[in-house]
mmCIF file of C-alpha atoms and ligand atoms in Angstrom:
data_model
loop_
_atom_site.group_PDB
_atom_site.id
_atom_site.type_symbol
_atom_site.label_atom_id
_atom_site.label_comp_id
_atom_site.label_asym_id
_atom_site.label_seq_id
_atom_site.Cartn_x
_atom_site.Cartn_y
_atom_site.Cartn_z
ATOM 1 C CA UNK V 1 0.000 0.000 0.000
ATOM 2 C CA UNK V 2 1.559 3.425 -1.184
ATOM 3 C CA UNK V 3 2.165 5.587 2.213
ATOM 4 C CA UNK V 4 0.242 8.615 1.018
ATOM 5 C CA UNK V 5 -3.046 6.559 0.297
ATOM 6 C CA UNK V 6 -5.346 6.715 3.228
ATOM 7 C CA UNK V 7 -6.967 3.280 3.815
ATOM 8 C CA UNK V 8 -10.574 2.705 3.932
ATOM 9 C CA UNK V 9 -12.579 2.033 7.326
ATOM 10 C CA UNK V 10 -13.699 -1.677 4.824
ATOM 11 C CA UNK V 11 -10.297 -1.663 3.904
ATOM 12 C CA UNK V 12 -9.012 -1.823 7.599
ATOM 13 C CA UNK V 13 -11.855 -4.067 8.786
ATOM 14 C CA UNK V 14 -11.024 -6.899 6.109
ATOM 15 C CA UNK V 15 -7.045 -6.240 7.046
ATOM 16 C CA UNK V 16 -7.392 -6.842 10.465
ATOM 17 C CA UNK V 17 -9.748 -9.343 10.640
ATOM 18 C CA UNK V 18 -6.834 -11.858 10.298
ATOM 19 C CA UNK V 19 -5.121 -11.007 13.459
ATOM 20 C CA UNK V 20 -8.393 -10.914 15.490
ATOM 21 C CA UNK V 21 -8.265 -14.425 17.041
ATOM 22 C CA UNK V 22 -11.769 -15.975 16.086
ATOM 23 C CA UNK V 23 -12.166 -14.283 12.813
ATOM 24 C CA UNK V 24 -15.546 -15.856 11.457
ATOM 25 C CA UNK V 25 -15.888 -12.774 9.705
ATOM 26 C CA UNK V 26 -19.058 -11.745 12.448
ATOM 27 C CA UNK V 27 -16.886 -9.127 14.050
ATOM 28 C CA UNK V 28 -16.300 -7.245 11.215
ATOM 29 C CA UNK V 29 -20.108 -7.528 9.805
ATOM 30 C CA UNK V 30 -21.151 -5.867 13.020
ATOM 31 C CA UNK V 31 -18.632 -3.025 12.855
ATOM 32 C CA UNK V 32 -19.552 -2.417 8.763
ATOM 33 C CA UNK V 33 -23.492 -2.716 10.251
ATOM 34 C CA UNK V 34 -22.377 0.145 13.366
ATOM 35 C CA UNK V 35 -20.681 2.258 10.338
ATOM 36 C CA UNK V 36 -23.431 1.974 8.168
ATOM 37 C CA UNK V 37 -25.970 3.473 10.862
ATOM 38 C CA UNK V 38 -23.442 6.134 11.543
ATOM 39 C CA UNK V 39 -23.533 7.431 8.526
ATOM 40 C CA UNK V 40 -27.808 7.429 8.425
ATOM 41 C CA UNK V 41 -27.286 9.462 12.010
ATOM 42 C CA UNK V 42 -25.020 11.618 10.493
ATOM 43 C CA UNK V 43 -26.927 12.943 7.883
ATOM 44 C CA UNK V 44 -29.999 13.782 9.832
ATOM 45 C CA UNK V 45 -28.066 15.249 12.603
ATOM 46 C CA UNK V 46 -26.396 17.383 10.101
ATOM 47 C CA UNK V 47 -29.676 18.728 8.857
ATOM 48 C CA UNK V 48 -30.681 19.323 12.752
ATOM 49 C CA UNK V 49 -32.715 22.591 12.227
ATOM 50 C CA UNK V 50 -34.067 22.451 9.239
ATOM 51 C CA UNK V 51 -36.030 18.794 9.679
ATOM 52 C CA UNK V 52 -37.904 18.129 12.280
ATOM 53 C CA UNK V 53 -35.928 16.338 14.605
ATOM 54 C CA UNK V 54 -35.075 18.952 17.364
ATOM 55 C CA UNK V 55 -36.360 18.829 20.570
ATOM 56 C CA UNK V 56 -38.035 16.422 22.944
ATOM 57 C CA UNK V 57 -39.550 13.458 21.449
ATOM 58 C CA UNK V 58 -42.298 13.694 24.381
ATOM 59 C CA UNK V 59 -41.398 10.453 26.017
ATOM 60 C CA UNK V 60 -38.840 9.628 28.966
ATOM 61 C CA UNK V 61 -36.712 6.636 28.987
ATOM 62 C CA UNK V 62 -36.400 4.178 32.384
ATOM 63 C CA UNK V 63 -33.584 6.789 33.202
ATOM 64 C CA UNK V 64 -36.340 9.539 33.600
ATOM 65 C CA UNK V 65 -35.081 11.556 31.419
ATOM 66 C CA UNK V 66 -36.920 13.353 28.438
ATOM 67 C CA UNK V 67 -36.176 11.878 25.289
ATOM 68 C CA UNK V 68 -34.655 13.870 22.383
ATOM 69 C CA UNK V 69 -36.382 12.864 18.966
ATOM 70 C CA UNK V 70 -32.266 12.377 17.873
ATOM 71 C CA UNK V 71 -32.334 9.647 20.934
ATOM 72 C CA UNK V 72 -35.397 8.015 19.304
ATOM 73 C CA UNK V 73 -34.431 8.569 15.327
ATOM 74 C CA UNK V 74 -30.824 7.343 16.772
ATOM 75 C CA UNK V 75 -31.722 4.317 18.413
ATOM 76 C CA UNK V 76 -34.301 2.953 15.941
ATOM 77 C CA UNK V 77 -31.443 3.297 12.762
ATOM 78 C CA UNK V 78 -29.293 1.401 15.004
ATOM 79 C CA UNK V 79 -31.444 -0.975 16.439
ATOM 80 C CA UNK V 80 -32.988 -1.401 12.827
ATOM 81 C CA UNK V 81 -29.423 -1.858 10.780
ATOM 82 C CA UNK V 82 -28.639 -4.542 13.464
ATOM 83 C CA UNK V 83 -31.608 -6.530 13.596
ATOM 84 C CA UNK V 84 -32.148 -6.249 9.735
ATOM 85 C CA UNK V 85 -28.684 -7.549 9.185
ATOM 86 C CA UNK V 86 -29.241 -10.435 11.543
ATOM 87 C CA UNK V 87 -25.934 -9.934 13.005
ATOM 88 C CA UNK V 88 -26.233 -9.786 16.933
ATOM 89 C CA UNK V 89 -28.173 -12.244 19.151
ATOM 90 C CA UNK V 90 -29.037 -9.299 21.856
ATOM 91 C CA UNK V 91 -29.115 -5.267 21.607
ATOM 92 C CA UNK V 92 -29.431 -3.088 24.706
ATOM 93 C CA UNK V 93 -29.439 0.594 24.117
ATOM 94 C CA UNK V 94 -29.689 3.807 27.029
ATOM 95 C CA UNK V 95 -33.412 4.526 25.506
ATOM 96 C CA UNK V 96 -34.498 0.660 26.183
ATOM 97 C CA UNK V 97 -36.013 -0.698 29.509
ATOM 98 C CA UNK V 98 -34.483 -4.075 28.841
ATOM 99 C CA UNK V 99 -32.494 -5.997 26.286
ATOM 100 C CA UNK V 100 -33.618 -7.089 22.943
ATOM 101 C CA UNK V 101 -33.216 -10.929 22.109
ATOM 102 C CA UNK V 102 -32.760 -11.374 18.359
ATOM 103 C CA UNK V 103 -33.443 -14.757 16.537
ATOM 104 C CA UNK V 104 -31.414 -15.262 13.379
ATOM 105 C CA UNK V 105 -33.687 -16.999 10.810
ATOM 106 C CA UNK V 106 -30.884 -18.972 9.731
ATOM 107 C CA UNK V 107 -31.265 -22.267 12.312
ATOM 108 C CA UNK V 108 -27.756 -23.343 11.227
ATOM 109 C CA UNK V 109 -26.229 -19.992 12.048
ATOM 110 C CA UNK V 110 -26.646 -18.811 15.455
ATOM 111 C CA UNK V 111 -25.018 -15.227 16.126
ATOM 112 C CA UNK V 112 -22.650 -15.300 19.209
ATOM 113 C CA UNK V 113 -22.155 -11.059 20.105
ATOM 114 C CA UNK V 114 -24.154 -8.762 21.423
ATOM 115 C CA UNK V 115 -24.244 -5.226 21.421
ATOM 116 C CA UNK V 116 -24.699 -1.993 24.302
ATOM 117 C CA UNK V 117 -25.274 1.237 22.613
ATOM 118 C CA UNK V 118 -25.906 4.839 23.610
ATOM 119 C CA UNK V 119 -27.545 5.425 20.368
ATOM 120 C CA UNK V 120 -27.305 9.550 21.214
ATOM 121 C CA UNK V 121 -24.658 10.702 23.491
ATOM 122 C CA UNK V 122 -24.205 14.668 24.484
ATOM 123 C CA UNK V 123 -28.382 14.663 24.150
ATOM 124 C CA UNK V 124 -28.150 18.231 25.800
ATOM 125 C CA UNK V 125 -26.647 19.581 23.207
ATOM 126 C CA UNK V 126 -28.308 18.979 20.207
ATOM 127 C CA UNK V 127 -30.687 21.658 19.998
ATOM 128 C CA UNK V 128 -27.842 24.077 20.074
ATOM 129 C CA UNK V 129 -25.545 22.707 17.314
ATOM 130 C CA UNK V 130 -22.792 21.355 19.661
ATOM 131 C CA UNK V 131 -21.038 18.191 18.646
ATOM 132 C CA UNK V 132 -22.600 14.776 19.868
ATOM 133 C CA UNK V 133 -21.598 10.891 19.788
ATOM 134 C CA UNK V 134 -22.963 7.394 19.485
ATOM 135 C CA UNK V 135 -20.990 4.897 21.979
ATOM 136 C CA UNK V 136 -20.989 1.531 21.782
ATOM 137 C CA UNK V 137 -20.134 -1.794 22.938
ATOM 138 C CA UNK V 138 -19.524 -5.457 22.015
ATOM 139 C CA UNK V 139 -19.532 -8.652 23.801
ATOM 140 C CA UNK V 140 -19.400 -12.566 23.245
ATOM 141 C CA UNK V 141 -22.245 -13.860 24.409
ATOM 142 C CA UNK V 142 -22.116 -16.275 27.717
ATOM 143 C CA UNK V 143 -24.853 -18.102 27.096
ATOM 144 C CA UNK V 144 -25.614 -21.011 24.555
ATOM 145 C CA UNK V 145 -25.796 -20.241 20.917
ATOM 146 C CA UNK V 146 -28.717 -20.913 19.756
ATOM 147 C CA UNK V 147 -30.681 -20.090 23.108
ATOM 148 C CA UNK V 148 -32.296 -16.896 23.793
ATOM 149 C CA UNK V 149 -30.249 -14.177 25.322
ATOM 150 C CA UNK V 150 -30.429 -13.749 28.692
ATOM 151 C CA UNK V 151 -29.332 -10.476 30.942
ATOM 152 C CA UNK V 152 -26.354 -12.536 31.953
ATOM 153 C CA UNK V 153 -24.984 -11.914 28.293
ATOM 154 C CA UNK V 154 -25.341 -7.763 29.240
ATOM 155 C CA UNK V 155 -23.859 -8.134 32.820
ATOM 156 C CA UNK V 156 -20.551 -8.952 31.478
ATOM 157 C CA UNK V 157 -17.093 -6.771 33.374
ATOM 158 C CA UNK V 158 -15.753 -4.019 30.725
ATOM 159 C CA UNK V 159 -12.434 -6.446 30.332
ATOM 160 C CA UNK V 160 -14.631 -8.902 28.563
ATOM 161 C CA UNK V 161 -15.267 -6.454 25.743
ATOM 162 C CA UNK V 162 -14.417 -7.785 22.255
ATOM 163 C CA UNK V 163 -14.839 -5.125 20.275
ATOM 164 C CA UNK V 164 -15.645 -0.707 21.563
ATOM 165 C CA UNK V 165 -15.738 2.790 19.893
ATOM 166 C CA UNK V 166 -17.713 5.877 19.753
ATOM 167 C CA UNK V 167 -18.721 8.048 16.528
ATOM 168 C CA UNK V 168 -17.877 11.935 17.088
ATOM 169 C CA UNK V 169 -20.355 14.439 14.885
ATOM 170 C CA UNK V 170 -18.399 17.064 15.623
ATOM 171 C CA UNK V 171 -16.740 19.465 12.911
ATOM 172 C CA UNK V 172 -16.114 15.894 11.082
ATOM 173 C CA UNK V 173 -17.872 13.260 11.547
ATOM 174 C CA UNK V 174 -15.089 10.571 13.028
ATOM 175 C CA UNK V 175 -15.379 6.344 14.109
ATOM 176 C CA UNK V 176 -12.711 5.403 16.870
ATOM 177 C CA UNK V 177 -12.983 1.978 17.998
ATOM 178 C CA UNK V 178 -10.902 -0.833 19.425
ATOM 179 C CA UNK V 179 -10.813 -4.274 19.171
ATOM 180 C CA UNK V 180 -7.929 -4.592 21.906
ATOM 181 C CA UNK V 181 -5.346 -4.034 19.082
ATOM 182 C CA UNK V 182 -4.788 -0.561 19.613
ATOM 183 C CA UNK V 183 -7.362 2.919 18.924
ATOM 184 C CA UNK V 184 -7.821 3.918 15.686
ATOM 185 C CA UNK V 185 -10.004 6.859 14.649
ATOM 186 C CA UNK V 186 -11.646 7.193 10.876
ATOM 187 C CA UNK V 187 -12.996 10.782 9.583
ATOM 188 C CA UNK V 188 -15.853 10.354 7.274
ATOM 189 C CA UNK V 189 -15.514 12.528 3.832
ATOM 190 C CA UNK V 190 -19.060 13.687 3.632
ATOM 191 C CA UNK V 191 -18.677 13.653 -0.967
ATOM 192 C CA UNK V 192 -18.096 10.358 -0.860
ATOM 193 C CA UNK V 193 -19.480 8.809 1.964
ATOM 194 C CA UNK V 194 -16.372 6.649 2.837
ATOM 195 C CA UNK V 195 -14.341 6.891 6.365
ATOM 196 C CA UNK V 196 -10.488 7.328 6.025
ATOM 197 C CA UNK V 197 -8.356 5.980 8.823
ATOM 198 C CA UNK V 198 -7.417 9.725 9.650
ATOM 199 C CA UNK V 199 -5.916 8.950 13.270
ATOM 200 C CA UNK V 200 -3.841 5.844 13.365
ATOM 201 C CA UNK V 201 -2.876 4.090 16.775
ATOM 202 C CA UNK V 202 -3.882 7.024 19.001
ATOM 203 C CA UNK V 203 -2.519 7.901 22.170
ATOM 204 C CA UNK V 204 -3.438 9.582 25.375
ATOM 205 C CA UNK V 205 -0.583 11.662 25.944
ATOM 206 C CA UNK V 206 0.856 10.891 29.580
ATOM 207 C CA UNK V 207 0.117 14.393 30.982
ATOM 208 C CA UNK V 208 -2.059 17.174 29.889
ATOM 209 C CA UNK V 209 -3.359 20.940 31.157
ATOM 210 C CA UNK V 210 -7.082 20.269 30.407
ATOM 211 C CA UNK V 211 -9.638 19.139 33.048
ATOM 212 C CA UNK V 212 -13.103 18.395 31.987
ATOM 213 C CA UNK V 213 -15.850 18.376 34.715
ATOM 214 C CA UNK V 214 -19.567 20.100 35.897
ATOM 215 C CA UNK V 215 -18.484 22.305 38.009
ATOM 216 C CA UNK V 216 -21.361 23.417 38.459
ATOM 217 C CA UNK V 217 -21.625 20.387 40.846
ATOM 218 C CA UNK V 218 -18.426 21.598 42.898
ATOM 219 C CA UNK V 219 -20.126 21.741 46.101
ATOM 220 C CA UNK V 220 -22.076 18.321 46.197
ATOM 221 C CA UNK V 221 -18.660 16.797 44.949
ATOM 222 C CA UNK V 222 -16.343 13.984 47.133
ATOM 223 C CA UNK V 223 -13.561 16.367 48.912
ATOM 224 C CA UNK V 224 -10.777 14.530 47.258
ATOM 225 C CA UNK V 225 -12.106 15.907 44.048
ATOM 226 C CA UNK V 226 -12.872 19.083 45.394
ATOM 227 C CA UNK V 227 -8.944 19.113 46.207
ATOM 228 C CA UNK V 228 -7.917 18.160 43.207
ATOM 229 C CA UNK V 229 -10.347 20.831 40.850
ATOM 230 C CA UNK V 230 -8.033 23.386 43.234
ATOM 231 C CA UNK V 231 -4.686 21.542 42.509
ATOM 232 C CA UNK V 232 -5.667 22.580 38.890
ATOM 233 C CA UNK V 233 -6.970 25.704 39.515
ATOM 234 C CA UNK V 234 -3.681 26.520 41.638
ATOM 235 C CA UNK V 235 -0.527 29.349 40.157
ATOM 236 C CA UNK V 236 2.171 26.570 40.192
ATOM 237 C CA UNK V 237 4.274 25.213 38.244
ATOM 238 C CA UNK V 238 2.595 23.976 34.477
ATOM 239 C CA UNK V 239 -0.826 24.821 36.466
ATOM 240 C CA UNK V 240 -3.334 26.261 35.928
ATOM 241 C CA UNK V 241 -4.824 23.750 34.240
ATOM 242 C CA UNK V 242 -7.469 24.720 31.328
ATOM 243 C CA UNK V 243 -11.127 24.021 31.891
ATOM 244 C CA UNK V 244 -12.882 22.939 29.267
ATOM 245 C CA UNK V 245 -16.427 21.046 29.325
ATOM 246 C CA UNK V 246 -18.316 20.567 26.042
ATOM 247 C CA UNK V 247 -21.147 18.366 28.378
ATOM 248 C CA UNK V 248 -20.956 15.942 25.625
ATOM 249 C CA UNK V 249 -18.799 12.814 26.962
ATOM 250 C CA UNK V 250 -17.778 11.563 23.636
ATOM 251 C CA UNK V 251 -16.591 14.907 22.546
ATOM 252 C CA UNK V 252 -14.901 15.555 25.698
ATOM 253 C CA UNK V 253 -13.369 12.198 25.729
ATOM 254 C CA UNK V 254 -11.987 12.760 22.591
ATOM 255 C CA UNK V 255 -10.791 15.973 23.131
ATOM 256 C CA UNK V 256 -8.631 14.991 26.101
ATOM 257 C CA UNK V 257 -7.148 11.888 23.975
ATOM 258 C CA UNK V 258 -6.114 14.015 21.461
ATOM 259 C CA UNK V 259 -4.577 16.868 23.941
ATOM 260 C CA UNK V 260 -3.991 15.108 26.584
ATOM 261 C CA UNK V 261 -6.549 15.687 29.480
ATOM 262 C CA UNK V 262 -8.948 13.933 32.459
ATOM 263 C CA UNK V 263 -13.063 13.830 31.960
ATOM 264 C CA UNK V 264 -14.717 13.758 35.423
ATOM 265 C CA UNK V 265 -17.650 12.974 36.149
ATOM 266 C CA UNK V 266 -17.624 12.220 40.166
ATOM 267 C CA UNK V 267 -20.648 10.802 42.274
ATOM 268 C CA UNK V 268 -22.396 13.766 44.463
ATOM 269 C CA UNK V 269 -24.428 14.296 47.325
ATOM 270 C CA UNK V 270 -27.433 14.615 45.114
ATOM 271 C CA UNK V 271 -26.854 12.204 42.015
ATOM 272 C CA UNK V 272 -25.797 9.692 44.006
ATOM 273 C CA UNK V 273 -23.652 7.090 42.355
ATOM 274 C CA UNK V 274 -22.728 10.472 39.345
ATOM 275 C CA UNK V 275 -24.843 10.168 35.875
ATOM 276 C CA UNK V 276 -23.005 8.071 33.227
ATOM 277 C CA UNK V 277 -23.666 4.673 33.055
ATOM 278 C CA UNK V 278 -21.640 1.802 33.152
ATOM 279 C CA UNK V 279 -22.134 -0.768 30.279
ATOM 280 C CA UNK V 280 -22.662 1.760 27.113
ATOM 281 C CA UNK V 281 -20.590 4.594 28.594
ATOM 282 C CA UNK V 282 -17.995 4.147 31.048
ATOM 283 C CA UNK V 283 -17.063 0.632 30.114
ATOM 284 C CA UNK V 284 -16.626 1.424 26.254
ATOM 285 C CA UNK V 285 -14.560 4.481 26.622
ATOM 286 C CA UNK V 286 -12.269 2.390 29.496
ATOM 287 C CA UNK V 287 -11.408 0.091 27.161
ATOM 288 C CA UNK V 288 -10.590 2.596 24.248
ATOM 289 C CA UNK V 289 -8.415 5.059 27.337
ATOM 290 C CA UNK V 290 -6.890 1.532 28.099
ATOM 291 C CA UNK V 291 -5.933 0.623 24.470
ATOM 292 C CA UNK V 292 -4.810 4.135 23.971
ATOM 293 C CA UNK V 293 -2.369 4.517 27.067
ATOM 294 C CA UNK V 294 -4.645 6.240 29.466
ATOM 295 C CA UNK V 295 -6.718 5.331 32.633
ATOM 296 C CA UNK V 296 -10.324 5.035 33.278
ATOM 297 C CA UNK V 297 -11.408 4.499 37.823
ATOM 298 C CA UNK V 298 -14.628 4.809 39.328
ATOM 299 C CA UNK V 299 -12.645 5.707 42.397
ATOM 300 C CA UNK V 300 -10.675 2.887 43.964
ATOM 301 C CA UNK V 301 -12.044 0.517 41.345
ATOM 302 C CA UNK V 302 -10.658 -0.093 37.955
ATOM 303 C CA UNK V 303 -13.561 0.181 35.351
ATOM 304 C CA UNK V 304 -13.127 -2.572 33.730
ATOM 305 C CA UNK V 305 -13.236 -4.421 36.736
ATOM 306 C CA UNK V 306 -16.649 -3.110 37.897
ATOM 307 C CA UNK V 307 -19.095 -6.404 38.211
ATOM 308 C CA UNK V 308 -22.313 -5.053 36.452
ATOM 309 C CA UNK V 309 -25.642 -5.573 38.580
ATOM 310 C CA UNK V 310 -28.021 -3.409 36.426
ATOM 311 C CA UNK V 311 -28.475 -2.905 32.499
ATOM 312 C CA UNK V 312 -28.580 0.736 33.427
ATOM 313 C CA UNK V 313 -26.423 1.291 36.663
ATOM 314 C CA UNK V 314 -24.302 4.668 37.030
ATOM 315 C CA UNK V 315 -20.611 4.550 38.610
ATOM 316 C CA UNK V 316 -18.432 7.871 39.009
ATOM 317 C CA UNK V 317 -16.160 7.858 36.028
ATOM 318 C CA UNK V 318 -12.902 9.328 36.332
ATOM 319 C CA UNK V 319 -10.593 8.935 32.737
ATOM 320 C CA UNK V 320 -7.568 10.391 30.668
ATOM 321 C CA UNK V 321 -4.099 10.963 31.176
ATOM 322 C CA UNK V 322 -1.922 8.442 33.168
ATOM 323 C CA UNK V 323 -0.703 11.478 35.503
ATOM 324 C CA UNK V 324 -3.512 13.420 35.642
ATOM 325 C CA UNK V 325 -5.574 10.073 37.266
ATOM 326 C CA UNK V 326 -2.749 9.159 38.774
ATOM 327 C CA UNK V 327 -2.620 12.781 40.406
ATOM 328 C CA UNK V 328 -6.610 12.750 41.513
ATOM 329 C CA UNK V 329 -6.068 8.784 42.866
ATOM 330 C CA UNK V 330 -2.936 10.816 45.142
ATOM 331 C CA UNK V 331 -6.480 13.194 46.441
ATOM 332 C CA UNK V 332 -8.936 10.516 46.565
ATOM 333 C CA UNK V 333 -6.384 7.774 48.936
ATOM 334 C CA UNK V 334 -6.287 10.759 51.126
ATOM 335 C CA UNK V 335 -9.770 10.396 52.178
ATOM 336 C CA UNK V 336 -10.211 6.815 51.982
HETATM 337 O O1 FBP G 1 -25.094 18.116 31.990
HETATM 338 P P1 FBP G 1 -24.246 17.261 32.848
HETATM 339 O O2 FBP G 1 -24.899 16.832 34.136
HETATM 340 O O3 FBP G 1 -22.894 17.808 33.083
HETATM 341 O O4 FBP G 1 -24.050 15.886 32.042
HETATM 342 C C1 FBP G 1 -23.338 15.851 30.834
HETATM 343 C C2 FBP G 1 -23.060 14.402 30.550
HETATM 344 O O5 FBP G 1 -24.289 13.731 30.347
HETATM 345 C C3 FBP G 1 -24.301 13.099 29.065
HETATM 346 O O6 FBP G 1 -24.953 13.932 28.157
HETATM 347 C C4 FBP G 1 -25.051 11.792 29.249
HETATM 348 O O7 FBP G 1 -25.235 11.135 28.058
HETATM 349 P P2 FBP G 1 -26.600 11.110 27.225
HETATM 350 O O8 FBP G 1 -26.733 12.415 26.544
HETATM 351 O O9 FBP G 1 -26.356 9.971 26.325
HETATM 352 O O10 FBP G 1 -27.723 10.848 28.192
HETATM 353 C C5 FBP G 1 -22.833 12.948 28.692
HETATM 354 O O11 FBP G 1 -22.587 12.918 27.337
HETATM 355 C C6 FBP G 1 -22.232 14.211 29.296
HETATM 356 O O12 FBP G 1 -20.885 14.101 29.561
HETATM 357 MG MG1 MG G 2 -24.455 9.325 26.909
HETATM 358 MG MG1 MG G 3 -27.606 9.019 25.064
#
């Protein structure tokens, strides 16, 4: 391949299929099926304003929260390029109450992954034209082939992830995913509809001067993270840090990989256990800060260690630069 040539998203897919250990091919369907719907999402959220397809939907999800019609149109393209394609045996998305089983009609073939998506992510800001996500996740199943899913298959640790990225529509419209060979991000050009690996084998840089939290929370926050918002706040040495929250975790997220950088969000006095949710937020972007050099707690705990109980369980999530977690872990120990 000539050096200057950018390779293909399909191109990549079929090249690394060979060094992804069970390689029936299935792993690589799905990921085509995730860019496909991508691309559908895409274009509507690019015409956000002038379709209909701003504002609240007029539902809530089991999260209590209103629905954007983008969460709705989001979801359903995903759900529907899936299911169509036959190529998961379970979907559970941030705008379902429970999991979706999915029977392939083939009886001889019997899918083995399924799939945890955030069909929508950043849903506060798309009525005002600030960049939003899709996350997603992918797991072998635990159960049987051939059997019905069960929620077993969902409660699976982050560290059993197969396959995890996020789509950024942002200024581009970017994939990054990981399939525990390294991050790789792909920028979509719009004229021909194809994504360009753009953003080979990225890297968390080890440090970084942005931090990336609500602090409009401050005062409900654990002291340990109240100490360390002032350790970046403070005139000292490379400090003060720069603050910069776009209240969109994808976007931040990818911000900080690129810059280097930590994304807070910490439990409080009045959300409890924080906001993001484990299985189709935190545990997909641990694995890609993992795979990309950086670190993603919940406090003491390791992510990807976290034993899921719920489908839609919150943790505090804590992730970014090796020495910027490592700094807030110094805070945290202090009140342990
Ligand atoms: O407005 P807050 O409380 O700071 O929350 C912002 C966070 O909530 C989220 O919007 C939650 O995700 P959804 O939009 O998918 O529900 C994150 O993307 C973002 O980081
Ligand atoms: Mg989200
Ligand atoms: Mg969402």
């Amino acid at each position: 391949m000539t050096t200057n040539r950018k390779q293909t998203l399909g191109e990549f897919i079929i090249e690394n299929q060979k060094s992804f250990q069970y390689s029936s091919g299935e792993l690589s369907k799905l990921i085509n099926a995730i860019r496909l719907a991508a691309k559908v999402v895409n274009h509507e959220v690019n015409k956000a304003g002038l379709v209909d397809i701003i504002g609240t939907a007029g539902e809530t999800n089991i999260q209590g929260e209103n629905q954007q019609k983008l969460d709705v149109f989001a979801n359903e393209k995903f759900i529907q390029t899936l299911t169509n394609r036959e190529i998961v045996c379970g979907i559970a998305s941030e705008e379902e109450d429970s999991f979706i089983s999915i029977n392939s009609s083939d009886e001889n073939h019997q899918n083995k992954y399924v799939v945890l998506i955030d069909p929508l992510d950043g849903s506060s800001n798309i009525d005002v034209n600030v960049s939003v996500g899709t996350i997603f996740s992918i797991y072998r199943r635990v159960t049987p082939v051939g059997t019905p899913v069960t929620i077993e298959d969902f409660l699976q640790p982050g560290n059993q992830q197969v396959a995890a990225g996020y789509v950024v529509y942002g200024t581009s419209t970017m994939i990054v995913y990981t399939t525990g060979d390294g991050v790789n991000g792909f920028t979509l050009n719009p004229a021909l509809g194809t994504f360009y690996l753009s953003h080979p084998k990225m890297q968390f840089p080890e440090t970084g001067k942005i931090y990336s939290v609500n602090e409009g929370n401050y005062v409900h926050f654990h002291q340990g993270v109240k100490d360390y918002i002032k350790y970046c706040q403070m005139e000292e040495g490379d400090r003060p840090y720069t603050s910069r929250y776009i209240g969109s975790l994808v976007s931040d997220f990818h911000r900080n990989m690129i810059k280097g950088g930590i994304y807070m969000y910490p439990k409080s006095s009045v959300t409890g256990n924080g906001k993001l949710r484990l299985l189709y937020e935190c545990n997909p972007m641990a694995f890609i800060a993992e795979q990309a050099n950086g670190i993603a707690i919940g406090g003491k705990t390791r992510i990807l260690d976290i034993q899921p109980t719920e489908l839609h369980q919150r943790v505090p999530f804590f992730c970014g630069s090796k020495q910027m977690v490592g700094k807030l872990q110094e805070f945290l120990k202090k009140y342990q």
